mmCIF file of C-alpha atoms in Angstrom:
data_model
loop_
_atom_site.group_PDB
_atom_site.id
_atom_site.type_symbol
_atom_site.label_atom_id
_atom_site.label_comp_id
_atom_site.label_asym_id
_atom_site.label_seq_id
_atom_site.Cartn_x
_atom_site.Cartn_y
_atom_site.Cartn_z
ATOM 1 C CA MET N 781 18.868 38.390 -20.156
ATOM 2 C CA SER N 782 22.069 37.865 -18.267
ATOM 3 C CA ALA N 783 25.262 37.506 -20.371
ATOM 4 C CA LEU N 784 26.438 34.359 -18.490
ATOM 5 C CA PRO N 785 25.957 31.470 -19.304
ATOM 6 C CA ALA N 786 24.613 31.333 -22.880
ATOM 7 C CA VAL N 787 22.275 28.414 -22.010
ATOM 8 C CA VAL N 788 21.633 26.460 -18.748
ATOM 9 C CA LEU N 789 20.238 22.930 -18.944
ATOM 10 C CA VAL N 790 18.165 21.409 -16.111
ATOM 11 C CA GLY N 791 16.244 18.147 -15.853
ATOM 12 C CA PRO N 792 16.268 14.802 -14.191
ATOM 13 C CA MET N 793 19.227 12.381 -14.019
ATOM 14 C CA GLY N 794 19.749 10.527 -17.331
ATOM 15 C CA VAL N 795 17.800 12.989 -19.450
ATOM 16 C CA GLY N 796 20.966 13.805 -21.493
ATOM 17 C CA LYS N 797 21.920 17.226 -20.184
ATOM 18 C CA SER N 798 25.670 16.523 -20.682
ATOM 19 C CA THR N 799 25.246 14.969 -24.109
ATOM 20 C CA VAL N 800 22.877 17.721 -25.359
ATOM 21 C CA GLY N 801 24.904 20.312 -23.667
ATOM 22 C CA ARG N 802 28.086 19.352 -25.573
ATOM 23 C CA LEU N 803 26.114 19.435 -28.837
ATOM 24 C CA LEU N 804 24.555 22.876 -28.029
ATOM 25 C CA ALA N 805 27.991 24.276 -27.166
ATOM 26 C CA GLU N 806 29.408 22.945 -30.401
ATOM 27 C CA ARG N 807 26.432 24.425 -32.390
ATOM 28 C CA LEU N 808 26.756 27.706 -30.629
ATOM 29 C CA GLY N 809 30.548 27.891 -30.976
ATOM 30 C CA THR N 810 31.106 28.078 -27.221
ATOM 31 C CA GLY N 811 32.349 25.947 -24.273
ATOM 32 C CA PHE N 812 30.545 23.341 -22.167
ATOM 33 C CA ARG N 813 30.616 22.906 -18.411
ATOM 34 C CA ASP N 814 28.799 20.402 -16.224
ATOM 35 C CA THR N 815 28.481 21.209 -12.466
ATOM 36 C CA ASP N 816 28.504 17.480 -11.598
ATOM 37 C CA GLU N 817 31.884 17.117 -13.313
ATOM 38 C CA ASP N 818 33.065 20.198 -11.459
ATOM 39 C CA ILE N 819 32.078 18.561 -8.104
ATOM 40 C CA VAL N 820 33.778 15.233 -8.915
ATOM 41 C CA ALA N 821 36.954 17.093 -9.940
ATOM 42 C CA ALA N 822 37.000 19.358 -6.901
ATOM 43 C CA GLU N 823 36.117 16.555 -4.404
ATOM 44 C CA GLY N 824 38.206 13.818 -6.012
ATOM 45 C CA ARG N 825 35.423 11.363 -5.567
ATOM 46 C CA THR N 826 32.104 10.375 -7.203
ATOM 47 C CA ILE N 827 28.838 12.011 -6.387
ATOM 48 C CA ALA N 828 27.587 8.620 -5.229
ATOM 49 C CA ASP N 829 30.487 8.445 -2.771
ATOM 50 C CA ILE N 830 29.742 11.938 -1.423
ATOM 51 C CA PHE N 831 26.134 10.792 -0.777
ATOM 52 C CA VAL N 832 27.227 7.687 0.973
ATOM 53 C CA GLU N 833 29.990 9.208 2.959
ATOM 54 C CA GLU N 834 28.523 12.656 3.914
ATOM 55 C CA GLY N 835 24.746 12.480 3.072
ATOM 56 C CA GLU N 836 22.487 14.351 0.760
ATOM 57 C CA PRO N 837 22.517 17.652 2.718
ATOM 58 C CA ALA N 838 26.379 17.891 2.548
ATOM 59 C CA PHE N 839 26.225 17.117 -1.200
ATOM 60 C CA ARG N 840 23.605 19.820 -1.805
ATOM 61 C CA ALA N 841 25.702 22.367 -0.086
ATOM 62 C CA ILE N 842 28.699 21.454 -2.362
ATOM 63 C CA GLU N 843 26.386 21.506 -5.377
ATOM 64 C CA LYS N 844 24.914 24.861 -4.449
ATOM 65 C CA GLU N 845 28.437 26.445 -4.371
ATOM 66 C CA ALA N 846 29.465 24.653 -7.582
ATOM 67 C CA VAL N 847 26.434 26.025 -9.437
ATOM 68 C CA ARG N 848 26.952 29.553 -8.011
ATOM 69 C CA ARG N 849 30.534 29.603 -9.267
ATOM 70 C CA ALA N 850 29.757 28.171 -12.690
ATOM 71 C CA VAL N 851 26.864 30.604 -13.321
ATOM 72 C CA ALA N 852 29.078 33.527 -12.329
ATOM 73 C CA ALA N 853 31.992 32.441 -14.519
ATOM 74 C CA HIS N 854 30.929 30.248 -17.499
ATOM 75 C CA GLU N 855 29.883 31.964 -20.760
ATOM 76 C CA GLY N 856 28.918 28.817 -22.649
ATOM 77 C CA VAL N 857 26.482 25.976 -22.098
ATOM 78 C CA LEU N 858 26.043 24.901 -18.493
ATOM 79 C CA ALA N 859 24.511 21.578 -17.383
ATOM 80 C CA LEU N 860 23.307 21.349 -13.748
ATOM 81 C CA GLY N 861 22.802 18.224 -11.707
ATOM 82 C CA GLY N 862 19.245 16.844 -11.490
ATOM 83 C CA GLY N 863 18.721 18.155 -7.971
ATOM 84 C CA ALA N 864 20.301 21.555 -8.188
ATOM 85 C CA VAL N 865 16.869 23.201 -8.611
ATOM 86 C CA LEU N 866 15.845 22.109 -5.120
ATOM 87 C CA ASP N 867 17.762 24.984 -3.635
ATOM 88 C CA PRO N 868 15.779 28.278 -3.596
ATOM 89 C CA ASP N 869 18.880 30.377 -3.910
ATOM 90 C CA THR N 870 19.897 28.430 -6.993
ATOM 91 C CA ARG N 871 16.439 28.973 -8.495
ATOM 92 C CA ALA N 872 16.748 32.643 -7.866
ATOM 93 C CA LEU N 873 20.190 32.706 -9.377
ATOM 94 C CA LEU N 874 18.823 31.198 -12.558
ATOM 95 C CA ALA N 875 16.157 33.920 -13.063
ATOM 96 C CA GLY N 876 16.838 35.831 -16.294
ATOM 97 C CA HIS N 877 18.954 33.108 -17.804
ATOM 98 C CA ARG N 878 18.067 30.932 -20.840
ATOM 99 C CA VAL N 879 17.262 27.826 -18.934
ATOM 100 C CA VAL N 880 16.038 24.767 -20.824
ATOM 101 C CA TYR N 881 14.322 22.038 -18.951
ATOM 102 C CA LEU N 882 14.914 18.642 -20.713
ATOM 103 C CA SER N 883 12.009 16.453 -19.788
ATOM 104 C CA MET N 884 11.340 12.749 -20.126
ATOM 105 C CA ASP N 885 8.799 10.230 -18.721
ATOM 106 C CA VAL N 886 9.730 7.274 -16.511
ATOM 107 C CA GLU N 887 9.668 4.754 -19.354
ATOM 108 C CA GLU N 888 12.321 6.807 -21.117
ATOM 109 C CA ALA N 889 14.310 7.092 -17.931
ATOM 110 C CA VAL N 890 14.285 3.342 -17.549
ATOM 111 C CA ARG N 891 15.301 2.862 -21.188
ATOM 112 C CA ARG N 892 18.190 5.276 -20.963
ATOM 113 C CA THR N 893 19.503 4.693 -17.562
ATOM 114 C CA GLY N 894 18.272 1.263 -16.601
ATOM 115 C CA LEU N 895 17.720 3.257 -13.365
ATOM 116 C CA ILE N 896 21.135 1.880 -12.349
ATOM 117 C CA VAL N 897 22.290 1.549 -8.708
ATOM 118 C CA ALA N 898 25.063 4.111 -9.359
ATOM 119 C CA ARG N 899 22.399 6.781 -8.879
ATOM 120 C CA PRO N 900 22.278 7.094 -5.132
ATOM 121 C CA LEU N 901 18.667 8.425 -4.988
ATOM 122 C CA LEU N 902 17.399 5.422 -6.931
ATOM 123 C CA ALA N 903 18.968 2.549 -5.062
ATOM 124 C CA VAL N 904 15.692 0.985 -3.875
ATOM 125 C CA ASN N 905 12.589 0.608 -6.091
ATOM 126 C CA PRO N 906 13.968 2.764 -8.831
ATOM 127 C CA ARG N 907 10.830 3.327 -10.905
ATOM 128 C CA LYS N 908 8.806 4.408 -7.836
ATOM 129 C CA GLN N 909 11.711 6.689 -6.558
ATOM 130 C CA TRP N 910 12.099 8.230 -9.965
ATOM 131 C CA ARG N 911 8.440 9.042 -10.135
ATOM 132 C CA GLU N 912 8.597 10.575 -6.641
ATOM 133 C CA LEU N 913 11.694 12.542 -7.476
ATOM 134 C CA MET N 914 9.880 13.947 -10.616
ATOM 135 C CA GLU N 915 6.752 14.801 -8.636
ATOM 136 C CA ALA N 916 8.931 16.801 -6.213
ATOM 137 C CA ARG N 917 10.985 18.471 -8.867
ATOM 138 C CA ARG N 918 8.943 18.851 -12.028
ATOM 139 C CA HIS N 919 7.433 22.207 -10.876
ATOM 140 C CA LEU N 920 10.873 23.412 -9.908
ATOM 141 C CA TYR N 921 12.311 22.637 -13.304
ATOM 142 C CA GLU N 922 9.349 24.439 -14.914
ATOM 143 C CA GLU N 923 9.726 27.405 -12.569
ATOM 144 C CA VAL N 924 13.229 28.176 -13.788
ATOM 145 C CA ALA N 925 12.735 27.201 -17.448
ATOM 146 C CA ALA N 926 12.575 29.629 -20.285
ATOM 147 C CA ALA N 927 11.734 26.603 -22.491
ATOM 148 C CA VAL N 928 10.742 22.963 -22.048
ATOM 149 C CA VAL N 929 12.088 20.407 -24.462
ATOM 150 C CA ALA N 930 10.761 16.846 -24.421
ATOM 151 C CA THR N 931 13.487 14.255 -25.009
ATOM 152 C CA ASP N 932 11.359 11.157 -25.229
ATOM 153 C CA GLY N 933 12.015 9.163 -28.415
ATOM 154 C CA ARG N 934 14.322 11.917 -29.757
ATOM 155 C CA THR N 935 18.000 11.670 -30.603
ATOM 156 C CA PRO N 936 20.487 14.058 -29.000
ATOM 157 C CA GLU N 937 20.700 15.963 -32.242
ATOM 158 C CA GLU N 938 16.859 16.262 -32.418
ATOM 159 C CA VAL N 939 16.827 17.540 -28.843
ATOM 160 C CA THR N 940 19.626 20.019 -29.523
ATOM 161 C CA ARG N 941 17.784 21.378 -32.520
ATOM 162 C CA ALA N 942 14.512 21.743 -30.512
ATOM 163 C CA ALA N 943 16.476 23.598 -27.704
ATOM 164 C CA LEU N 944 17.878 26.089 -30.219
ATOM 165 C CA ASP N 945 14.552 26.638 -31.906
ATOM 166 C CA ALA N 946 12.819 27.029 -28.477
ATOM 167 C CA LEU N 947 15.315 29.690 -27.382
ATOM 168 C CA GLU N 948 15.412 31.159 -30.920
ATOM 169 C CA LEU N 949 19.243 30.878 -31.021
ATOM 170 C CA LYS N 950 21.255 30.726 -34.187
ATOM 171 C CA GLU N 951 24.128 28.291 -34.723
ATOM 172 C CA ALA N 952 27.568 29.677 -34.846
#
């Protein structure tokens, strides 16, 4: 097991990686970091704007570097963007880490996010696109995960407890 970070959260957009990540960090007595927030801070614009202005390949290159830096430096709980696992180098980088895949079905995704237009990959026919994204990504999330925690119908606190139990981690 690598020392950095303590826990890495992966999963689709809207699954609650940031919310659960903050709770996990609090329970473990450590810091929280979100690579999407890192990107927004470094770029001075939203992820949606990067997609629109530069396209997905440019965003994925920025994301890959943000994840590399965060995994190398952050000792606490780290949340990755929904598409970070698309990159094979990122998946290799996650090997040996405590990675938790937070999963949810499409109905839960609709309930949580309303599949809002601010999600650039879901702008047209959001339900269909969400299903297609999950078909393309589910096996990648599972590939990197040390544990899978379903979030459907659970509160963030319940998901946090399930993640701690799945990883056999003790609260600080």
